[in-house]
Short mmCIF file of C-alpha atoms and ligand atoms in Angstrom, two decimals:
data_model
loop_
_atom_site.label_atom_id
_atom_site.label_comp_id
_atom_site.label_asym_id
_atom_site.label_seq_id
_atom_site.Cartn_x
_atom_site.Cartn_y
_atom_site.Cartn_z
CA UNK A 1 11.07 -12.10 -37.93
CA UNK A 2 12.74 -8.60 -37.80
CA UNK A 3 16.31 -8.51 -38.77
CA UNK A 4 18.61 -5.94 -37.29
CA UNK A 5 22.22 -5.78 -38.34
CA UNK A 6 24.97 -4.41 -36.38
CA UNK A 7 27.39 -1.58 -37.52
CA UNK A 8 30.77 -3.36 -38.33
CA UNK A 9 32.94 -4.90 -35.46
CA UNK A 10 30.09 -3.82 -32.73
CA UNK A 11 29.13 -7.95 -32.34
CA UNK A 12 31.86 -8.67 -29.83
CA UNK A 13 30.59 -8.56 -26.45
CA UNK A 14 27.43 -10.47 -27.99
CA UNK A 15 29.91 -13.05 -28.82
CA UNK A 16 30.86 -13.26 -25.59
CA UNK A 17 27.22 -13.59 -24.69
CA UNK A 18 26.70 -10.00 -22.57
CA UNK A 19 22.73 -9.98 -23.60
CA UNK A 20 22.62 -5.94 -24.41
CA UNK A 21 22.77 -4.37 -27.69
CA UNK A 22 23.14 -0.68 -27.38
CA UNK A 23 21.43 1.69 -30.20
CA UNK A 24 24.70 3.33 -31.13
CA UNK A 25 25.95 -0.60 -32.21
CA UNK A 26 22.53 -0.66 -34.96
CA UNK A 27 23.88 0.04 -38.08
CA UNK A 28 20.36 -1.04 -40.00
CA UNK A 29 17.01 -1.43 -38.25
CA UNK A 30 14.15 -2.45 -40.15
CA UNK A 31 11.19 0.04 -40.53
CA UNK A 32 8.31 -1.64 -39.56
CA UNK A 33 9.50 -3.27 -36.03
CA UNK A 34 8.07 -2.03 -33.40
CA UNK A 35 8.69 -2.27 -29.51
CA UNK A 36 8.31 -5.55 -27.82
CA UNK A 37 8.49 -7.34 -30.97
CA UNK A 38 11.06 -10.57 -31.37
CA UNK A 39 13.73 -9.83 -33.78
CA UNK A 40 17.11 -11.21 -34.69
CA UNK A 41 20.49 -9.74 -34.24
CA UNK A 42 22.93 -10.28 -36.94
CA UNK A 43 26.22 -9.13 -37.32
CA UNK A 44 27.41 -7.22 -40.49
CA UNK A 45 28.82 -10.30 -42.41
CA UNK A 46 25.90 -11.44 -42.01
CA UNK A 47 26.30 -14.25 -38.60
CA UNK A 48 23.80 -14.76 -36.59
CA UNK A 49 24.40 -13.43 -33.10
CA UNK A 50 20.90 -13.83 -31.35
CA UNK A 51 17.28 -13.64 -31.33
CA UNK A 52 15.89 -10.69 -28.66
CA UNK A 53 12.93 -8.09 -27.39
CA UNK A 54 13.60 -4.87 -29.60
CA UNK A 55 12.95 -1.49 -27.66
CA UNK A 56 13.69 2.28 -28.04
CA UNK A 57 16.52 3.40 -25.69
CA UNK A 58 20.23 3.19 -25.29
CA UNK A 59 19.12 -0.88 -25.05
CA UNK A 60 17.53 -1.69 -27.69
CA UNK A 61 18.06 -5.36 -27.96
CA UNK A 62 17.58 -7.81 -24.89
CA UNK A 63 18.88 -11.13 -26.17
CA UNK A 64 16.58 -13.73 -25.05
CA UNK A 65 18.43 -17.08 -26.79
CA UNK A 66 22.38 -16.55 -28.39
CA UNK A 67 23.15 -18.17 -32.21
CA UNK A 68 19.96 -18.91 -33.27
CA UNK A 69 17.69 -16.63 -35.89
CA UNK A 70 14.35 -18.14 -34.14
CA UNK A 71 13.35 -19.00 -30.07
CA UNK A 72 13.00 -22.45 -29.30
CA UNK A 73 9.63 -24.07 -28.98
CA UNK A 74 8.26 -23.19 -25.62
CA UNK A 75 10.75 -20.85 -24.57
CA UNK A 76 9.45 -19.39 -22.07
CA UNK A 77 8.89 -22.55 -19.84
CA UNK A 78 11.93 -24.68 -20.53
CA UNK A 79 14.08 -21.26 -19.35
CA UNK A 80 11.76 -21.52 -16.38
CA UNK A 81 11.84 -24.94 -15.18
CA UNK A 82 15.56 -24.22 -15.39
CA UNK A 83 15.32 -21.71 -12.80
CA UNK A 84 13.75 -23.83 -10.97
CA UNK A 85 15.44 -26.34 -11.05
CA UNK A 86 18.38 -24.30 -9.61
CA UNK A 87 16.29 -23.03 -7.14
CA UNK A 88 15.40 -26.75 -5.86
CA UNK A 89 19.27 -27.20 -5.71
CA UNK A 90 19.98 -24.84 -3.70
CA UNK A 91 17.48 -25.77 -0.96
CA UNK A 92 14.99 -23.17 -1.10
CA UNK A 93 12.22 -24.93 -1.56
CA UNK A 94 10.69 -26.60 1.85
CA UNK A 95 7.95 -27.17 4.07
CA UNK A 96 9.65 -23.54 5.93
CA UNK A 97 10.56 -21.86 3.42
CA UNK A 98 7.89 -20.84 0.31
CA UNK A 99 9.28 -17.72 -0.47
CA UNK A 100 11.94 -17.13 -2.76
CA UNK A 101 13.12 -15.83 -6.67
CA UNK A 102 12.48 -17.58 -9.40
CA UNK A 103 13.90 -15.55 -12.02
CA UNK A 104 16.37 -12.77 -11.83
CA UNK A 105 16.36 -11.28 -15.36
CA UNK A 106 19.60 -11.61 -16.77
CA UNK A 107 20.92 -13.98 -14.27
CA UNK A 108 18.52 -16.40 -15.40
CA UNK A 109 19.11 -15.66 -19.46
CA UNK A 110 15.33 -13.95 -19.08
CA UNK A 111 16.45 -10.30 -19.54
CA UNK A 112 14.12 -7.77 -18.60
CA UNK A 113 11.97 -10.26 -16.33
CA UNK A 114 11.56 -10.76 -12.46
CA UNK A 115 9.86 -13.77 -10.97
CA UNK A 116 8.92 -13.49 -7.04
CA UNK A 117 7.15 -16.74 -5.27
CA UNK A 118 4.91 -16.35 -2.44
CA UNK A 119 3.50 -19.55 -1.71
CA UNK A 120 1.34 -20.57 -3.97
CA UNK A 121 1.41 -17.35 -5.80
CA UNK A 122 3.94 -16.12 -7.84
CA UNK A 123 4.49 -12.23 -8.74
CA UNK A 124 6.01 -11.02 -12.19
CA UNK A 125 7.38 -8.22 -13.17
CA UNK A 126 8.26 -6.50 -16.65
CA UNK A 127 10.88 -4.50 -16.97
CA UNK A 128 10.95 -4.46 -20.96
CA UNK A 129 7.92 -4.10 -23.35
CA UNK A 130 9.16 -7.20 -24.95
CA UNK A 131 8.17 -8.96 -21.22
CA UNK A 132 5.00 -6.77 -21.20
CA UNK A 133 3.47 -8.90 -24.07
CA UNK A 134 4.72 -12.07 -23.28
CA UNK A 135 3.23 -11.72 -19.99
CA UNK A 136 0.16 -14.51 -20.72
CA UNK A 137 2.58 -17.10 -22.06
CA UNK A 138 5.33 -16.25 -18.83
CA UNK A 139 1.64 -16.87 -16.19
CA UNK A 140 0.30 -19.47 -17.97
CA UNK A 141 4.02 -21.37 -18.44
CA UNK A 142 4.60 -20.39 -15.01
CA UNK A 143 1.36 -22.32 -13.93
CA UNK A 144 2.85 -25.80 -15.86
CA UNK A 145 6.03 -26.33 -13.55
CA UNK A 146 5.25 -29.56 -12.41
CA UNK A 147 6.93 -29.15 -8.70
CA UNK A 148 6.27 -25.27 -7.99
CA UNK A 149 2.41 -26.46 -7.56
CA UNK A 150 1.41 -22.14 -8.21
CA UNK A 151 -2.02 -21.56 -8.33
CA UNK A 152 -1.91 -17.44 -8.88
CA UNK A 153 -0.05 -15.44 -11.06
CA UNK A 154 0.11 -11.40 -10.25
CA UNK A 155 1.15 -9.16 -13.44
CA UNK A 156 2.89 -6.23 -11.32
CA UNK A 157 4.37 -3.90 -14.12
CA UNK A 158 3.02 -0.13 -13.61
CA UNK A 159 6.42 1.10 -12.34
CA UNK A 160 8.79 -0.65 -13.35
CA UNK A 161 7.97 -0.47 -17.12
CA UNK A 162 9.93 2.57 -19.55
CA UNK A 163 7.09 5.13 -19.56
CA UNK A 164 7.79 6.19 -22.51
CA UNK A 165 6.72 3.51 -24.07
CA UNK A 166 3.17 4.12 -23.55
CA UNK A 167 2.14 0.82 -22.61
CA UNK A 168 -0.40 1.23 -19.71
CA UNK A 169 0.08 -2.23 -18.08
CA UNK A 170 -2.09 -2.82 -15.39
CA UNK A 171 -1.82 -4.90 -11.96
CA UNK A 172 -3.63 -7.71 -12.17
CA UNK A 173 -3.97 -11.25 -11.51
CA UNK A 174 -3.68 -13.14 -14.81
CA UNK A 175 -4.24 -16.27 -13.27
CA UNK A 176 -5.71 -17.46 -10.29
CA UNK A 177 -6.68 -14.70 -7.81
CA UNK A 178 -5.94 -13.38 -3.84
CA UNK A 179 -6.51 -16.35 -1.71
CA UNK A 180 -3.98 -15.33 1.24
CA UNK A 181 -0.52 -13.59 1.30
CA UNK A 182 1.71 -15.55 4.14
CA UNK A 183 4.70 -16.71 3.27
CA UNK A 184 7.27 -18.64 4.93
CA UNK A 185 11.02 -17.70 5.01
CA UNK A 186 13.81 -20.17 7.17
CA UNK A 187 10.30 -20.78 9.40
CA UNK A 188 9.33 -17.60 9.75
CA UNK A 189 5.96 -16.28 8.57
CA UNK A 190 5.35 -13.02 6.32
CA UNK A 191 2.82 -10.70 5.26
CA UNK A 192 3.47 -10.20 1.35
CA UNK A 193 1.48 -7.06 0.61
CA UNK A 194 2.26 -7.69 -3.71
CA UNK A 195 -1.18 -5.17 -4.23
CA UNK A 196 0.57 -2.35 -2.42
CA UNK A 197 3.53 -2.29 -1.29
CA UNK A 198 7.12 -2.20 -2.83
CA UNK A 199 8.92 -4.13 -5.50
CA UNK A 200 7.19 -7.31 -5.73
CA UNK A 201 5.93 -6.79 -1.84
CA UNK A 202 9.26 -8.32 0.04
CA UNK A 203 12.50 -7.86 -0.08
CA UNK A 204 14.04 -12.02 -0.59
CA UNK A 205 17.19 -10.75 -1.58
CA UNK A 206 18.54 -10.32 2.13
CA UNK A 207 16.83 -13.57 3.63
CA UNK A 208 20.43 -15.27 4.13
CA UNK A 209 21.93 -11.95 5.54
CA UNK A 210 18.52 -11.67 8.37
CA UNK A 211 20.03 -15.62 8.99
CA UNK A 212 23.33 -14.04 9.64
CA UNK A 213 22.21 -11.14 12.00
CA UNK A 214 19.82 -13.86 13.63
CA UNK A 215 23.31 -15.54 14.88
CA UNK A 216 24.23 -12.33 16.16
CA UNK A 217 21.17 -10.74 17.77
CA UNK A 218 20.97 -12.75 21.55
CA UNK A 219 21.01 -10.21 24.08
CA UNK A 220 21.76 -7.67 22.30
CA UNK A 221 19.81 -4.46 22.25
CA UNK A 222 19.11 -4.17 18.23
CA UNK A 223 18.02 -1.22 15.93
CA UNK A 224 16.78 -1.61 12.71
CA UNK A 225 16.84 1.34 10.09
CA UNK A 226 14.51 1.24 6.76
CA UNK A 227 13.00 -2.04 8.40
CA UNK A 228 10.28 -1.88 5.54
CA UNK A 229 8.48 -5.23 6.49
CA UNK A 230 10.52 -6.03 9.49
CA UNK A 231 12.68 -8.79 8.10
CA UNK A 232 15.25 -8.29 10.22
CA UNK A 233 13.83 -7.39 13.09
CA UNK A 234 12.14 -10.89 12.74
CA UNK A 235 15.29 -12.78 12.95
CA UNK A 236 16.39 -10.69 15.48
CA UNK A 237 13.76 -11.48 17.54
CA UNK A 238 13.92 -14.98 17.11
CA UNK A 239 17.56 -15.22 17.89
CA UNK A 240 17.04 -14.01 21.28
CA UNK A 241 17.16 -9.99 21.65
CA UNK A 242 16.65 -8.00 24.61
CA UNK A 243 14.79 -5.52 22.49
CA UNK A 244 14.14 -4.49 18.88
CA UNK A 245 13.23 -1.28 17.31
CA UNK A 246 12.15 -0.71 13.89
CA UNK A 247 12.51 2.44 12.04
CA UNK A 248 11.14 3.67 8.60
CA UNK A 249 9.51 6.57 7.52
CA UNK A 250 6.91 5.27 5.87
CA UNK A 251 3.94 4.46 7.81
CA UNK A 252 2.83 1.71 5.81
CA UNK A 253 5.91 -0.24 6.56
CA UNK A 254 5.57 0.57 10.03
CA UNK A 255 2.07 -1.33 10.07
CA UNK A 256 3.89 -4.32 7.73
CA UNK A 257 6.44 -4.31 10.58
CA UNK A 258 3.91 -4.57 13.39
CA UNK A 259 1.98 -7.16 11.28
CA UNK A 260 4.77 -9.39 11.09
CA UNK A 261 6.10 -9.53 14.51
CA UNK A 262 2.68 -10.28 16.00
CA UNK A 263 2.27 -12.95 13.08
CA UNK A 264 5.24 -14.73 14.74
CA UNK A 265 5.75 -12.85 18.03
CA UNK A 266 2.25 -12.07 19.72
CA UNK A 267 2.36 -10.14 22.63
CA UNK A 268 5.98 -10.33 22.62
CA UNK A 269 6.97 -6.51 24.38
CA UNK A 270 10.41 -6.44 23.14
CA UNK A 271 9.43 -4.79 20.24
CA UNK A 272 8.71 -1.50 19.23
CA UNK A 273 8.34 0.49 15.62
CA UNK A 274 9.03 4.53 15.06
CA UNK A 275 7.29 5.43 12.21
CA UNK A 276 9.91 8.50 11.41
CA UNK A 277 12.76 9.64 8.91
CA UNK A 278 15.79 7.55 9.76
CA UNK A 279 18.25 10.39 10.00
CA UNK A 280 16.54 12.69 12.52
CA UNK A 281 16.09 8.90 14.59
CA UNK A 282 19.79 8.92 14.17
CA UNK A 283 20.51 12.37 15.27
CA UNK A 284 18.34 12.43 17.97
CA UNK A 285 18.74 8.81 20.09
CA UNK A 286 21.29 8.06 23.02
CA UNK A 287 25.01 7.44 22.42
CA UNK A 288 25.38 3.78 23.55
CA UNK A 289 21.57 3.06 23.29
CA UNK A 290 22.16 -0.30 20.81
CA UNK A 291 24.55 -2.24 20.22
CA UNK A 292 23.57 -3.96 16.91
CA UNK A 293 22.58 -1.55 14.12
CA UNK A 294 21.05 -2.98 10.81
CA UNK A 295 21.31 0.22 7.85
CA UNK A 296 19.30 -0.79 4.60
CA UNK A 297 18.55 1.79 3.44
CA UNK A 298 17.12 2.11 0.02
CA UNK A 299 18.87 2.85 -3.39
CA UNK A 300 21.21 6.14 -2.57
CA UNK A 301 22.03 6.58 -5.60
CA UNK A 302 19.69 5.32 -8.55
CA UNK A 303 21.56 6.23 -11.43
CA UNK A 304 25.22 7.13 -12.42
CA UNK A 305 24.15 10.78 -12.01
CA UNK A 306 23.39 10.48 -8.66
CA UNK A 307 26.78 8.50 -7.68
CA UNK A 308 28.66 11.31 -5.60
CA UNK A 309 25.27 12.47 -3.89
CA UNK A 310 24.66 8.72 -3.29
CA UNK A 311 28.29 8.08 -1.76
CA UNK A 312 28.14 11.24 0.64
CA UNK A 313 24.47 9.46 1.95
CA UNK A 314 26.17 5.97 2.81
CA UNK A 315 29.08 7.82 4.50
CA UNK A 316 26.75 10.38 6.41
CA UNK A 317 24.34 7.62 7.20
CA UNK A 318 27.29 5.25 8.65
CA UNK A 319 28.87 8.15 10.25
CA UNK A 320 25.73 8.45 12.65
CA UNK A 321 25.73 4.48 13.29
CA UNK A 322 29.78 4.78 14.21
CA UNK A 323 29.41 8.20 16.56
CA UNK A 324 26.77 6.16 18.53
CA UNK A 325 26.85 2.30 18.58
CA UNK A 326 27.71 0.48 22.03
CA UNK A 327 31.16 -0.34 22.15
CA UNK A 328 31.81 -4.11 21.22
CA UNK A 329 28.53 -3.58 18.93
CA UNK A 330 27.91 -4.95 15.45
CA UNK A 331 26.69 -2.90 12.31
CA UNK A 332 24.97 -4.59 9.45
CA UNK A 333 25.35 -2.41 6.49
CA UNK A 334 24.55 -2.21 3.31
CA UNK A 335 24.04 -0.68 -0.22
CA UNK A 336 21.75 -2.24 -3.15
CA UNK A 337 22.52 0.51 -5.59
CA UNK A 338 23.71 -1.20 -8.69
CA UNK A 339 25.92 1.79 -9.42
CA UNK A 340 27.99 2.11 -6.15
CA UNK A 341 30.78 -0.37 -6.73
CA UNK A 342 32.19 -2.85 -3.51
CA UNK A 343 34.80 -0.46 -3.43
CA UNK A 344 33.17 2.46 -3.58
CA UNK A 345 30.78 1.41 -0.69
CA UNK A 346 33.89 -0.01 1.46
CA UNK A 347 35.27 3.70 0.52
CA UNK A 348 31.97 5.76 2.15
CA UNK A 349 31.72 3.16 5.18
CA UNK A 350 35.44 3.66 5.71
CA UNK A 351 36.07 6.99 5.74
CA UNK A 352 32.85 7.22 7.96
CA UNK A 353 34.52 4.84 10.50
CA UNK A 354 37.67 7.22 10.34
CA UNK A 355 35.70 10.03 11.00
CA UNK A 356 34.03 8.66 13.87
CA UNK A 357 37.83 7.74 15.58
CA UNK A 358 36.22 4.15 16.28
CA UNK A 359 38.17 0.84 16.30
CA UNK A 360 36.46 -1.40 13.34
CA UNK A 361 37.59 -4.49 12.22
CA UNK A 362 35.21 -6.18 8.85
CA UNK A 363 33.47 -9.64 10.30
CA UNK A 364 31.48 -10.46 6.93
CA UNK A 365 31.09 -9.31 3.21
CA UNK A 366 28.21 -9.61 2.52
CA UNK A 367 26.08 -9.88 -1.17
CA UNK A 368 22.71 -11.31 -2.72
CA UNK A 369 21.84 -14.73 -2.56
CA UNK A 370 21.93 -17.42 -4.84
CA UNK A 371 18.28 -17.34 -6.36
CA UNK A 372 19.88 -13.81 -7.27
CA UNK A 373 22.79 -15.07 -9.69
CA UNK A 374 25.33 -13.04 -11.92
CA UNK A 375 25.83 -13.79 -14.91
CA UNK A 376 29.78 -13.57 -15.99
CA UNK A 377 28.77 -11.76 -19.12
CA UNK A 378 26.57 -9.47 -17.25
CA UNK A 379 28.54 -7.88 -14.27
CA UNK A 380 25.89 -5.47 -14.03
CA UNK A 381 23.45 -7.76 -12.44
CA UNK A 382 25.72 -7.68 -8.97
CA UNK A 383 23.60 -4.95 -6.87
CA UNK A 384 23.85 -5.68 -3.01
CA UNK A 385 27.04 -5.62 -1.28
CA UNK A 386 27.02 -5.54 2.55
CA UNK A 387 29.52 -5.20 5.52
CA UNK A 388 29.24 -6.76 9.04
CA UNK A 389 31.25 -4.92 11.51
CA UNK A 390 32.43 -4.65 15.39
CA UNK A 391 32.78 -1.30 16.47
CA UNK A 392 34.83 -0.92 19.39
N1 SAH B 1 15.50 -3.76 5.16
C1 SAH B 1 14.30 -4.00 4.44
C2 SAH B 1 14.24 -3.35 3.07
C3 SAH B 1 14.48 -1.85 3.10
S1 SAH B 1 13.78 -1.04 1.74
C4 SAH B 1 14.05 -5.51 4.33
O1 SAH B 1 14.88 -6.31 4.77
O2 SAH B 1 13.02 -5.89 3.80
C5 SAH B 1 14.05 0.64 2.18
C6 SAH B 1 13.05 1.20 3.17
O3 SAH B 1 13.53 2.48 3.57
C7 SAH B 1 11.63 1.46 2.65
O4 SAH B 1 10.71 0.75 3.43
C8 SAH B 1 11.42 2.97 2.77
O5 SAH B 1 10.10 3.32 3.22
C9 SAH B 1 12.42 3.33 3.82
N2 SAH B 1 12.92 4.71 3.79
C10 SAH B 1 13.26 5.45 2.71
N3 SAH B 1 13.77 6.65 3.10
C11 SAH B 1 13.77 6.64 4.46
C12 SAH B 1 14.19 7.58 5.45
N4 SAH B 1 14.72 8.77 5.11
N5 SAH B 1 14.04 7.25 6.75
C13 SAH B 1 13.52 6.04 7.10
N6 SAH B 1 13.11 5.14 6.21
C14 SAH B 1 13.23 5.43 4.91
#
């Protein structure tokens, strides 16, 4: 095993279990380790702070398992059937409802890995080169969980891996194979496109929030922006709308969309998509045309570089929602840019509601759901923050 050893003092926050060692904290790294490989992390005096994935970059040390010099004998699935196991106790898995995450990276001590279930399939995703090559032992551990019954494992890894590190993953199936892609959220049914389409093909993390606006949608007249595969216009739809239209500007999300509301909708002429750029829908529609407005859009700003750029999009963007929602309306909206703080988001949506001279009073704060989870030595992994509000 590779030993690295901290510079003095730099092993605090991995005593207090935050799983990132940054480069500047290496005060010795051995010659021959390479990245991906399992090394331990030791502090100058010589304690043992953790085993991790090594890799080049400002993190260079994911800690996988804290005060040990070695993992534990089959890892991999004991961290997994823990996840699970949370999973089960939160209610998520049913006869309606298939579809949910298994593991959230550093939320579920698994840094660097994300585990999406789709049925009987489940789709994982490296984010570390460490991940990348214990991909085979992840499927086939995945495959053991006694209850999860998953016959297919999809390896989806060609974005989200460092590109510098020259790894060339491939998507693939490293178990199992296609054999259908519906899944079933709260009792409604999905298209999953995992081959093509974004992230790991759906977007679970706002399943309780499309509950939420399902409570909210009868009668109303409901638009929603960056719809990607419909998921709210679903709910909508099933909670009794007098219409629903779906906006993205991709046309590949506008087919997804259509897909899924005839899966569960056929025939059903309430709804319609606009395959077009959300701002020019915006600028161009009727004052008073909707009064329930769903903007989720996608990351504004991606990195701490793009922060004030990001902000002045999630102001400009709620501006247009506040200038023309229906009096007594209701905007869902929301931010899942890791770097916009709650505050900074309330800021943008704020001063966009002042702007606009509109009464507004917060109904809900909203966030990701519990197959999501933060861990308290990792504030970092707290991304989505949402705000339900009535716009007089
Ligand atoms: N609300 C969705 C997820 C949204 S993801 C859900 O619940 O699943 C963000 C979406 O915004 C993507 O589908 C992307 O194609 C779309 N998008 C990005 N820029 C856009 C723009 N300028 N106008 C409209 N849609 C846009």
């Amino acid at each position: 095993m590779h030993k690295i050893i901290l510079k003095k003092g730099k092993e605090d926050s991995l005593l207090r279990h935050h799983p990132w060692v940054f480069s500047g904290a290496i005060g010795r790294l051995p010659d021959s380790i390479e990245e991906g490989d399992l090394c331990v992390v030791e502090a100058q005096d010589g304690r043992v702070l953790g085993v991790g994935h090594y890799q080049i970059g400002s993190i260079a040390v994911r800690i996988l398992e804290f005060g040990v010099s070695d993992l534990p004998e089959d890892f991999y699935y004991k961290r997994l059937l823990n996840a699970f196991s949370l999973r089960k106790t939160l209610g998520l898995i049913r006869e309606d409802n298939d579809c949910f995450r298994l593991v959230h990276g550093e939320g579920d001590f698994l840094p660097g890995l994300v585990v999406d279930i789709y049925g009987q399939t489940a789709v994982v995703q490296a984010h570390s080169p460490g991940m990348h090559f214990a991909r085979n032992a992840i499927a086939e551990a995945l495959t053991r969980l006694p209850e999860a019954r998953l016959k297919n494992v999809y390896y989806k890894s060609e974005t989200t891996l460092p590109y510098k590190a020259h790894l060339d993953p491939e998507n693939e199936y490293l178990i199992g194979s296609y054999d259908g892609n519906i899944a079933v959220e709260n009792g409604l049914s999905f298209n999953i496109d995992w081959l093509r389409g974004q992230k790991t093909g759906f977007f679970v993390d706002q399943r309780e929030n499309r509950a939420l606006l399902q409570k909210y949608a009868a009668g109303r007249n409901v638009l929603n922006m960056f719809c990607y595969t419909g998921g709210f216009s679903v709910y909508a739809m099933r909670g009794g709308a007098k219409s629903v239209d779906s906006v993205d500007s991709s046309a590949k999300a506008a087919q997804l969309t259509d897909a899924n509301i005839a899966l569960n909708f056929p025939d059903d002429t309430r709804h319609r998509t606009f395959a077009v750029d959300a701002f020019k829908f915006l600028a161009e529609m009727e004052k008073d045309e909707y009064d329930l407005i769903i903007l989720d859009p996608p990351a504004f700003a991606k990195h701490r570089s793009a922060l004030k750029n990001g902000l002045m999009g999630y102001r400009r963007l709620n501006a247009r929602a506040f200038e023309k929602i229906r009096p007594g309306g209701i905007l869902f909206t929301f931010s899942c840019s890791q770097v916009v703080t709650r505050e900074m988001f309330r800021l943008a949506v704020f001063t966009a509601a002042a702007q606009s001279g509109r009464k507004v009073r917060i109904l809900h704060q909203l966030t990701q759901p519990a197959d999501h989870p933060i861990d308290i030595s990792h504030p970092e992994g707290e991304y989505l923050k949402g705000l339900v509000l009535q716009v007089d």
